[in-house]
Amino acid sequence: MSNIIKLLPEHIANQIAAGEVIQRPASVVKELMENAIDAGAEKIQVVVKDAGRTLIQLIDNGKGMSEQDALLCFERHATSKVQTADDLFALRTKGFRGEALASIAAIAHVTLRTRTSESETGTHVTIEGSKLILKEECVVPVGTSFEIKNLFFNVPARRNFLKSDNVEFNHIVDEFERIVLAHPELHFSLKHNDQELYQLHTGVLRKRIVDVLGKSANDKLVPVDETTDIVRITGYVGKPEFAKRSRGEQFFFVNDRFFKDIYFNSAVNKAFDGMIQQKMFPSYFLYLEIDPNKIDVNVHPTKTEIKFEEDRSIYSILLSSIRQALGKFNIAPTLDFDRETSFDLPLSMKNQPAVEPVISYDPEYNPFQSTVNRQSSSAVRSDNSSALRAEGFGNSQPTPEDWQQFYKIEEEEQAEPVQLEFEEEEERIKGSKILKGKFMFTPCKSGIMMIHLERAVERIIYDELMSDFISRPIASQKLLFPFTRDCTNAELREWTNHAQLINRLGFESIVQGNEVHIHAVPAILNEEQLHECLNMLLANISFKEIDKGEIAHELIRSIAVSSSKNRTFIDQDEALQGLIDQLFSSTEHVYSPSGKRILNTLTLEEIASKF
Ligand code: ADP
Ligand code: MG
């Protein structure tokens, strides 16, 4: 047989690489803005037409490029930022892979005009689908201007995958905001379809935040400032009463680079514990400065996930510095600082009675007062939001107010309110009957409460796993024989993309060819459940658009669902008492993590109407 392996032509290789780096117009905006900052620009203008489909233009007054660099910059792995492997560990620049321009040039029409201060004239280069079309001298100011037209002109699949202009432009704004919030010392502007949306003059961080979010932000920012040997944390958190129904205003930066982190996010949530209503998200703009040797930004191609060597210490520093900031500004009246040294979250909520909150409250301050009526049914019922709250787990010990609030909302919304008062506390199980090993019926004041036991177990396991997950990797158990599963390319890609997260869930795996070999699994799963769990995991991780928190929710839900399946429960079982207690100590015992009803009440009236 003749040899059949060939090297891919460079322009095809670039097109493939482009798929990783450039997913949508917003990715182009991000890469070009970052390049301009790396080039030392002080003023960066972004001009966009039709949400970036027809034009993305970046003009900067940075150091510019020589004629040779203006050609070289479009080569793959062409970068001025890394020369030796050691450089990789001391990076201060945003780019370093030398992939962005090669990728963009492979899938768009690109015009570059650039000049350095050493040269009288500039260079004008046009490239279409990696092909050099034109190179000539030109007259331009010092700096660089990129025009990207007809993005994805030769990749119809990508083009068709783009969402509406609205959605795509929102992505652009997200990227723009993440960068401008990291650099208040630089001047930025953004124009869309000839309309100027942002004109951000240089100034202090507070001014930048206010310029981006609007004037009303000024009154709600509480400064955070903490310097330790490990990390310096500065920035602002929003006052609790300004917490939002979405996570739109949550920003972490490390060494001026935006990143997302579910674990650190849970530290912030914990700092706000008891001060904000459930399903609400605190605003934060937190800037970490840390020795670049102690982080790894190389984990993800689009670089929003970052590995920290000392993540546990940073977690506790974050928690205490935010609590201190809130305390200093009299937002959290008296704080018990003993508690925050133990940032390990409770392992289990088993048999946990309603615990008095450790934070003592300002009698004047009612965090729920102004927001009660705005809570919508979707916010209460949406399972995602419960998962996200669980992610924070700051609310794992609901305060009495939380409980009241929770039921108040439930009652307002439900035709049949759930009554949880039992005739006698200890009678919960005694008077209960189990039907078909699946449902529990218990008399309560208003009638009969029915509990779907499998779903109750799903909720309990989910809560425990989520609580474990955010404080440490989930307990794992080695398999005697590795379990092998065939995967599609897309599944393999997602598995690899989320490898870090999947490991934290207790899996140990190796990808070989198109198979995943699993060597260890979360201890809670037995071998029978593993197969179904993997199917669910793989089906649930292919969410390109959702963030890490939601992926974690989906993955943990998959484990909880598969490990709670096909259980039967026996009458008067002692374990049942524990199970019911655990269910009621969960903050979300009405709905399972999959959004299905766990309990319901058959009211006396309903029972009477049967006769
Ligand atoms: P990276 O940023 O990873 O180095 P890029 O493909 O984004 O890779 O850019 C390649 C090189 O082109 C950069 O290293 C830099 O030398 C040069 N470059 C890109 N954009 C600019 C700019 N706006 N001004 C000056 N030089 C630039
Ligand atoms: Mg770059």
XYZ file of C-alpha atoms and ligand atoms in Angstrom:
639
model
C 0.000 0.000 0.000
C 1.327 3.436 -0.845
C 1.893 6.066 1.829
C -1.241 8.005 2.567
C -0.289 10.464 5.281
C 0.219 14.047 4.099
C 0.935 17.231 5.961
C -2.024 19.617 5.893
C -1.443 22.692 3.748
C -0.715 25.678 6.000
C -3.927 27.553 5.153
C -6.079 24.547 6.042
C -4.163 24.075 9.304
C -4.811 27.745 10.054
C -8.497 27.339 9.299
C -8.703 24.444 11.718
C -6.810 26.356 14.387
C -9.142 29.284 13.809
C -12.035 27.149 15.002
C -10.418 27.043 18.440
C -9.518 30.685 18.780
C -12.182 32.490 16.784
C -15.655 31.268 17.587
C -17.551 34.415 16.775
C -17.016 38.119 16.030
C -16.547 38.801 19.740
C -13.436 36.597 19.728
C -11.885 38.825 17.041
C -12.639 41.934 19.072
C -11.061 40.371 22.137
C -7.894 39.205 20.374
C -7.345 42.517 18.595
C -7.972 44.570 21.727
C -5.522 42.423 23.648
C -2.895 42.833 20.940
C -3.332 46.601 21.039
C -2.823 46.612 24.815
C 0.229 44.376 24.506
C 1.579 46.863 21.942
C 1.481 49.579 24.599
C -1.416 51.542 23.107
C -3.006 54.240 25.233
C -5.990 54.823 23.015
C -7.951 51.966 21.448
C -10.917 52.473 19.148
C -13.255 49.657 18.194
C -15.642 50.059 15.268
C -18.140 47.350 14.449
C -20.737 46.966 11.688
C -23.600 44.451 11.751
C -22.420 42.869 14.977
C -19.051 42.230 13.378
C -20.321 40.246 10.401
C -19.301 42.867 7.883
C -16.645 44.865 9.708
C -14.543 44.860 12.842
C -11.988 47.652 12.971
C -9.411 48.276 15.668
C -7.299 51.406 15.711
C -4.534 51.814 18.280
C -1.694 54.201 18.980
C 0.672 51.493 20.171
C 4.194 50.843 19.005
C 3.188 49.593 15.551
C 4.994 47.028 13.409
C 7.906 47.130 10.998
C 7.358 46.066 7.384
C 8.700 42.586 8.103
C 6.635 42.157 11.275
C 3.523 43.287 9.403
C 3.927 40.218 7.194
C 5.229 37.826 9.850
C 2.445 38.518 12.328
C 0.023 36.469 10.213
C 2.188 33.350 10.402
C 1.121 30.707 12.856
C 3.153 30.668 16.059
C 4.532 34.065 15.156
C 4.762 36.012 18.376
C 7.047 38.659 19.757
C 6.040 37.765 23.296
C 7.612 34.398 24.056
C 11.082 33.372 23.065
C 11.997 30.650 25.527
C 9.921 28.122 27.415
C 10.750 29.983 30.639
C 9.022 33.078 29.275
C 5.779 31.128 29.392
C 5.875 31.118 33.169
C 6.545 34.782 33.632
C 4.003 36.153 31.190
C 2.703 39.638 31.664
C 1.260 40.019 28.181
C -2.211 38.912 27.145
C -1.242 37.038 24.015
C 1.575 34.578 23.652
C 0.440 31.766 21.415
C 0.916 33.640 18.177
C -2.296 32.127 16.848
C -4.828 34.896 16.756
C -3.800 36.812 13.655
C -3.012 33.659 11.664
C -6.454 32.346 12.588
C -8.278 35.549 11.732
C -6.430 35.878 8.408
C -7.451 32.309 7.508
C -11.178 33.023 7.739
C -11.654 36.685 6.799
C -10.529 39.558 4.606
C -7.916 41.441 6.626
C -6.370 44.838 6.030
C -3.506 45.994 8.229
C -2.026 49.471 8.270
C 0.804 50.055 10.686
C 3.835 52.212 11.403
C 6.518 52.374 14.079
C 7.994 55.628 15.331
C 11.310 54.707 13.720
C 9.899 54.801 10.223
C 8.572 57.692 8.136
C 6.144 55.549 6.213
C 3.908 52.703 7.198
C 3.022 49.334 5.723
C -0.316 48.366 4.221
C -1.019 44.630 3.913
C -4.154 42.874 2.668
C -4.714 39.171 3.251
C -7.728 37.067 2.271
C -8.092 33.497 3.510
C -4.362 33.366 4.402
C -3.381 34.603 0.879
C -1.320 37.760 0.607
C -3.211 40.045 -1.812
C -1.324 43.308 -1.428
C 1.622 44.891 0.305
C 2.550 48.539 -0.162
C 3.899 51.568 1.615
C 1.378 53.960 3.062
C 1.070 57.133 5.061
C -0.368 56.475 8.510
C 0.147 57.672 12.075
C 2.278 55.594 14.450
C 0.246 52.651 15.648
C -1.832 49.941 14.064
C -5.194 49.632 12.390
C -6.797 46.286 11.586
C -9.910 45.946 9.441
C -11.547 42.548 9.473
C -14.233 42.108 6.830
C -16.476 39.215 5.817
C -15.672 37.046 8.791
C -16.072 33.307 8.075
C -16.470 34.035 4.331
C -14.907 30.628 3.556
C -16.370 28.714 6.527
C -20.119 28.611 5.857
C -20.731 26.250 8.774
C -19.343 28.843 11.181
C -21.202 31.669 9.509
C -24.499 29.841 9.742
C -23.823 29.028 13.354
C -23.768 32.714 14.281
C -26.732 33.913 16.293
C -28.805 37.039 15.707
C -27.008 40.395 15.504
C -28.320 41.192 18.949
C -26.819 38.126 20.522
C -23.527 38.487 18.684
C -23.252 42.145 19.568
C -23.936 41.342 23.220
C -21.004 38.958 23.128
C -18.865 41.761 21.728
C -19.960 44.075 24.525
C -19.166 41.383 27.098
C -15.621 41.033 25.791
C -15.225 44.803 25.490
C -16.360 45.329 29.082
C -14.065 42.630 30.433
C -11.103 44.363 28.841
C -11.971 47.981 29.620
C -12.661 47.115 33.260
C -9.175 45.638 33.492
C -7.581 48.807 32.095
C -8.994 52.050 33.462
C -5.626 53.647 32.630
C -6.369 53.349 28.897
C -8.800 55.227 26.662
C -11.337 53.074 24.796
C -14.267 53.691 22.491
C -16.798 51.403 20.844
C -18.965 52.275 17.855
C -21.652 50.023 16.408
C -23.282 50.850 13.080
C -22.075 54.459 13.383
C -23.499 54.857 16.841
C -21.023 55.627 19.588
C -21.810 53.383 22.555
C -18.803 53.891 24.786
C -16.294 56.704 25.066
C -14.222 55.812 28.096
C -11.649 58.337 29.221
C -8.764 57.320 31.414
C -9.235 57.560 35.146
C -9.411 55.575 38.358
C -11.131 52.211 38.552
C -14.239 53.531 40.280
C -14.780 55.987 37.448
C -14.303 53.255 34.863
C -16.875 51.016 36.555
C -19.342 53.893 36.733
C -18.688 54.824 33.094
C -19.361 51.250 32.028
C -22.317 50.433 34.274
C -23.949 53.815 34.604
C -23.973 56.570 37.227
C -26.133 54.669 39.684
C -23.247 52.268 40.253
C -21.357 54.930 42.182
C -23.483 54.595 45.312
C -23.295 50.874 45.496
C -19.575 50.132 45.410
C -17.734 49.031 48.533
C -13.938 49.016 48.197
C -11.962 45.853 48.892
C -8.236 46.088 49.543
C -6.073 43.373 50.995
C -2.403 42.652 50.565
C -0.865 39.355 51.588
C 2.274 37.472 50.570
C 0.271 35.251 48.274
C -2.029 37.672 46.557
C -3.116 41.282 46.523
C -6.853 41.788 46.135
C -8.320 45.154 45.243
C -11.524 46.345 43.638
C -15.132 46.619 44.704
C -18.115 44.584 45.686
C -21.670 45.825 45.298
C -23.646 46.526 48.460
C -25.953 43.608 49.261
C -29.152 45.520 48.528
C -27.994 46.000 44.949
C -27.564 42.287 44.293
C -28.933 41.336 40.899
C -31.131 38.641 39.500
C -28.467 37.688 36.974
C -24.733 37.200 37.186
C -24.034 39.993 34.742
C -21.923 42.093 37.087
C -19.435 39.554 38.344
C -15.859 40.133 37.310
C -12.646 38.526 38.464
C -9.335 39.634 37.035
C -5.905 38.257 37.658
C -2.956 40.379 36.604
C -5.404 42.442 34.520
C -6.846 39.443 32.738
C -10.529 38.524 33.102
C -11.245 35.009 34.323
C -14.092 32.892 35.584
C -13.866 30.702 38.641
C -16.680 28.832 40.301
C -14.610 28.189 43.432
C -13.642 31.818 44.038
C -17.176 32.829 43.147
C -18.361 30.658 45.999
C -16.014 32.552 48.332
C -17.746 35.800 47.388
C -21.167 34.242 47.860
C -20.130 33.002 51.246
C -18.951 36.461 52.250
C -22.459 37.719 51.458
C -24.041 34.827 53.338
C -27.230 35.943 55.044
C -27.089 39.413 53.538
C -28.696 38.804 50.197
C -31.755 36.964 49.169
C -31.447 33.576 47.607
C -31.348 33.526 43.804
C -29.741 36.953 43.831
C -26.165 37.505 42.778
C -23.803 40.025 44.371
C -21.951 42.355 42.022
C -18.194 42.263 42.196
C -15.172 43.680 40.420
C -12.208 41.986 42.048
C -8.619 42.301 40.915
C -6.063 39.739 41.977
C -2.387 40.439 41.583
C -0.210 37.424 41.876
C 3.209 36.220 40.798
C 2.688 34.971 37.192
C 4.740 31.897 38.118
C 1.943 30.819 40.420
C -0.810 30.706 37.826
C -1.283 28.821 34.607
C -3.225 30.682 31.963
C -2.500 28.055 29.404
C -5.342 25.748 30.359
C -7.980 26.946 27.953
C -7.627 28.172 24.386
C -9.734 31.219 25.009
C -8.082 31.679 28.361
C -10.959 32.505 30.690
C -10.093 29.636 32.994
C -6.949 29.864 35.037
C -5.234 27.417 37.351
C -4.028 28.792 40.669
C -1.345 27.051 42.658
C -2.644 28.319 45.976
C -6.349 28.376 45.324
C -7.384 27.377 48.846
C -5.460 30.189 50.455
C -6.790 32.654 47.918
C -10.305 31.458 48.687
C -9.946 32.295 52.366
C -8.219 35.607 51.689
C -11.039 36.576 49.335
C -13.652 35.580 51.864
C -12.141 37.492 54.750
C -11.251 40.588 52.742
C -14.807 40.932 51.415
C -16.321 40.339 54.832
C -14.000 42.923 56.276
C -14.923 45.409 53.556
C -18.633 44.879 54.135
C -18.111 45.143 57.882
C -16.018 48.287 57.652
C -18.704 50.060 55.729
C -21.344 48.991 58.208
C -23.051 46.863 55.682
C -22.734 43.707 57.696
C -23.222 45.014 61.209
C -21.284 42.651 63.474
C -19.397 39.789 62.022
C -18.114 36.773 63.806
C -14.637 36.568 62.432
C -13.954 33.214 64.012
C -16.110 31.600 61.464
C -14.303 32.701 58.418
C -11.088 30.937 59.185
C -12.899 27.677 58.514
C -13.572 27.955 54.855
C -14.254 24.266 54.571
C -17.909 23.845 53.897
C -20.065 21.371 55.764
C -19.625 17.878 54.432
C -23.113 16.793 55.113
C -26.238 18.439 56.273
C -27.468 15.249 57.806
C -29.859 15.624 60.702
C -29.061 19.257 60.884
C -31.656 21.279 62.733
C -32.361 24.832 61.654
C -29.232 26.594 62.888
C -29.266 30.078 64.297
C -27.234 32.325 62.040
C -23.851 33.337 63.407
C -24.056 36.770 61.882
C -25.954 39.145 64.101
C -28.241 41.480 62.257
C -28.774 45.163 62.296
C -32.412 45.344 63.428
C -33.010 48.172 60.975
C -31.689 46.262 58.025
C -33.900 43.867 56.171
C -32.158 42.608 53.051
C -35.351 41.195 51.649
C -37.601 44.150 52.101
C -37.133 45.925 48.835
C -36.817 42.917 46.604
C -39.529 40.575 47.795
C -42.125 41.538 45.282
C -39.798 41.469 42.368
C -39.033 37.803 42.751
C -40.623 36.095 39.799
C -41.886 32.598 39.585
C -39.236 31.664 37.089
C -36.542 32.726 39.484
C -37.976 30.531 42.157
C -38.657 27.541 40.061
C -35.802 27.586 37.645
C -33.604 24.743 38.677
C -30.539 26.354 37.250
C -30.770 29.135 39.694
C -31.087 26.736 42.565
C -28.008 24.984 41.321
C -26.146 28.200 41.050
C -27.092 29.069 44.535
C -25.984 25.652 45.606
C -22.749 26.380 43.822
C -22.164 29.213 46.241
C -23.390 27.160 49.109
C -23.041 30.263 51.157
C -26.704 29.808 51.874
C -26.388 26.252 53.002
C -27.543 27.181 56.464
C -30.731 29.028 55.773
C -31.639 31.686 58.258
C -35.149 31.744 59.675
C -35.833 34.756 57.458
C -34.778 32.779 54.435
C -37.176 30.031 55.303
C -40.054 32.414 55.823
C -39.243 34.103 52.620
C -38.980 30.854 50.784
C -42.395 29.724 51.871
C -43.928 33.096 51.319
C -42.909 32.983 47.704
C -44.024 29.416 47.326
C -47.418 30.327 48.753
C -47.842 33.356 46.619
C -47.291 31.347 43.536
C -48.875 28.046 44.133
C -52.489 27.184 43.904
C -51.848 24.422 46.406
C -49.435 25.657 49.026
C -47.048 23.127 50.460
C -47.628 22.775 54.167
C -44.704 21.412 56.034
C -45.953 21.325 59.596
C -46.311 17.790 60.768
C -48.762 16.871 63.492
C -45.829 16.065 65.756
C -42.214 16.352 64.812
C -41.365 12.793 65.771
C -44.437 11.499 64.036
C -43.008 12.206 60.624
C -42.043 8.688 59.865
C -44.240 6.755 62.236
C -47.464 7.628 60.545
C -45.929 7.235 57.123
C -46.607 4.647 54.493
C -44.418 3.694 51.588
C -46.121 2.880 48.328
C -44.445 0.552 45.816
C -41.083 1.317 47.408
C -41.175 4.701 45.679
C -43.494 7.160 47.361
C -43.877 8.150 50.959
C -47.224 9.328 52.339
C -47.219 11.185 55.631
C -50.127 12.851 57.397
C -49.521 16.544 58.019
C -51.715 19.372 59.330
C -53.229 20.252 56.015
C -53.680 16.735 54.657
C -51.236 14.183 53.334
C -47.768 14.998 52.156
C -46.451 12.860 49.331
C -42.726 12.534 48.769
C -41.110 11.134 45.659
C -38.251 9.305 47.345
C -35.970 8.816 44.365
C -36.080 12.535 43.656
C -35.479 13.278 47.313
C -32.322 11.185 47.121
C -31.329 12.971 43.923
C -31.628 16.304 45.738
C -29.646 15.134 48.771
C -26.845 13.612 46.723
C -26.704 16.658 44.492
C -26.443 19.015 47.450
C -23.726 16.960 49.075
C -21.716 16.590 45.904
C -22.007 20.268 45.125
C -20.916 21.167 48.622
C -17.945 18.804 48.355
C -17.130 19.925 44.847
C -16.629 23.550 45.721
C -14.402 22.858 48.695
C -12.353 19.919 47.445
C -12.336 17.273 44.707
C -15.146 14.757 45.133
C -14.213 11.404 46.722
C -13.238 8.923 44.083
C -12.869 5.176 43.915
C -10.518 3.187 41.670
C -12.031 0.609 39.355
C -10.632 -2.904 39.373
C -10.819 -2.975 35.601
C -10.862 0.227 33.609
C -14.153 1.016 31.946
C -13.928 1.940 28.273
C -16.425 3.968 26.317
C -16.494 4.787 22.632
C -17.054 8.467 22.006
C -17.853 10.692 19.068
C -15.350 13.398 18.182
C -17.580 16.047 19.666
C -17.882 14.074 22.905
C -14.113 13.617 23.091
C -13.578 17.301 22.528
C -15.959 18.233 25.313
C -14.481 15.620 27.609
C -11.017 17.053 27.030
C -12.231 20.653 27.321
C -13.753 19.983 30.689
C -11.100 17.541 31.905
C -10.238 19.644 34.915
C -13.841 19.824 36.026
C -14.422 16.128 35.380
C -11.374 15.181 37.477
C -12.670 17.273 40.297
C -15.865 15.244 40.161
C -13.905 12.110 41.025
C -13.191 10.663 37.579
C -9.761 9.602 36.417
C -9.605 9.029 32.724
C -7.337 8.798 29.722
C -8.385 9.558 26.162
C -6.969 7.161 23.601
C -8.055 7.309 19.988
C -11.787 7.690 20.132
C -12.158 6.018 23.502
C -12.237 7.294 27.030
C -10.715 4.863 29.531
C -12.035 5.441 32.995
C -9.846 4.309 35.894
C -11.642 5.862 38.816
C -15.176 7.127 39.389
C -16.995 9.198 42.006
C -17.283 6.950 45.065
C -21.030 7.368 45.150
C -21.539 5.531 41.842
C -21.640 1.772 41.549
C -20.520 0.048 38.358
C -24.030 -0.493 37.122
C -24.829 3.194 37.386
C -21.601 4.210 35.703
C -22.758 3.469 32.187
C -25.855 5.588 32.465
C -23.974 8.324 34.241
C -21.423 8.550 31.438
C -24.161 8.778 28.835
C -25.738 11.605 30.751
C -22.447 13.351 31.400
C -21.511 13.267 27.753
C -24.915 14.439 26.668
C -24.839 17.277 29.166
C -21.399 18.745 28.658
C -21.846 19.802 25.076
C -23.036 23.244 26.084
C -20.844 25.710 24.278
C -22.665 28.759 25.494
C -22.932 28.124 29.185
C -20.425 28.943 31.810
C -18.446 26.731 34.108
C -20.948 27.013 36.933
C -23.741 25.678 34.797
C -21.573 22.893 33.417
C -20.684 21.912 36.978
C -24.401 21.869 37.775
C -25.126 19.648 34.760
C -22.325 17.235 35.575
C -23.180 16.923 39.234
C -26.844 16.532 38.355
C -25.898 13.659 36.030
C -24.143 11.867 38.871
C -26.982 12.562 41.296
C -29.643 11.327 38.869
C -27.853 8.127 37.963
C -26.899 7.243 41.509
C -30.415 7.805 42.846
C -32.110 5.654 40.205
C -33.853 2.370 40.882
C -33.738 2.423 44.622
C -36.537 0.923 46.625
C -37.424 2.080 50.069
C -38.869 0.006 52.854
C -41.502 1.008 55.389
C -40.238 2.110 58.793
C -36.719 2.047 57.533
C -34.488 3.948 59.928
C -32.502 5.297 57.063
C -35.696 6.884 55.860
C -35.851 9.185 58.863
C -32.349 10.395 58.112
C -33.259 10.854 54.488
C -36.308 12.954 55.236
C -34.367 15.053 57.735
C -31.697 15.666 55.175
C -34.248 16.592 52.572
C -35.784 19.208 54.822
C -32.457 20.694 55.720
C -31.850 21.378 52.028
C -32.739 24.882 50.963
C -34.396 23.486 47.868
C -36.455 20.486 48.892
C -39.493 21.141 46.740
C -37.813 20.588 43.393
C -35.157 18.108 42.360
C -32.014 19.352 40.597
C -33.691 18.242 37.373
C -36.561 20.606 38.125
C -39.072 17.929 39.029
C -41.388 18.076 41.988
C -40.141 16.180 45.059
C -43.099 16.742 47.314
C -46.732 17.640 47.099
C -49.657 17.826 49.468
C -53.062 16.288 49.057
C -55.150 18.767 51.046
C -58.001 17.766 53.353
C -60.406 19.457 50.962
C -59.100 17.416 48.080
C -59.400 14.250 50.100
C -62.917 15.201 51.209
C -63.942 15.899 47.645
C -63.246 12.261 46.779
C -66.191 11.165 48.907
P 0.233 36.826 20.149
O -0.570 37.977 20.631
O -0.099 35.557 20.840
O 1.700 37.101 20.120
P -1.054 37.341 17.636
O -1.330 36.478 16.471
O -2.224 37.926 18.325
O -0.185 36.509 18.658
O -0.085 38.494 17.200
C 1.165 38.167 16.601
C 2.176 39.272 16.766
O 1.795 40.389 16.000
C 2.297 39.806 18.172
O 3.177 39.034 18.970
C 2.810 41.220 17.953
O 4.218 41.198 17.797
C 2.206 41.591 16.609
N 1.018 42.454 16.769
C -0.261 42.062 16.725
N -1.114 43.099 16.898
C -0.350 44.195 17.063
C -0.648 45.581 17.310
N -1.893 46.034 17.420
N 0.421 46.419 17.412
C 1.679 45.957 17.317
N 1.998 44.662 17.115
C 1.025 43.785 16.987
Mg -2.599 38.198 20.448
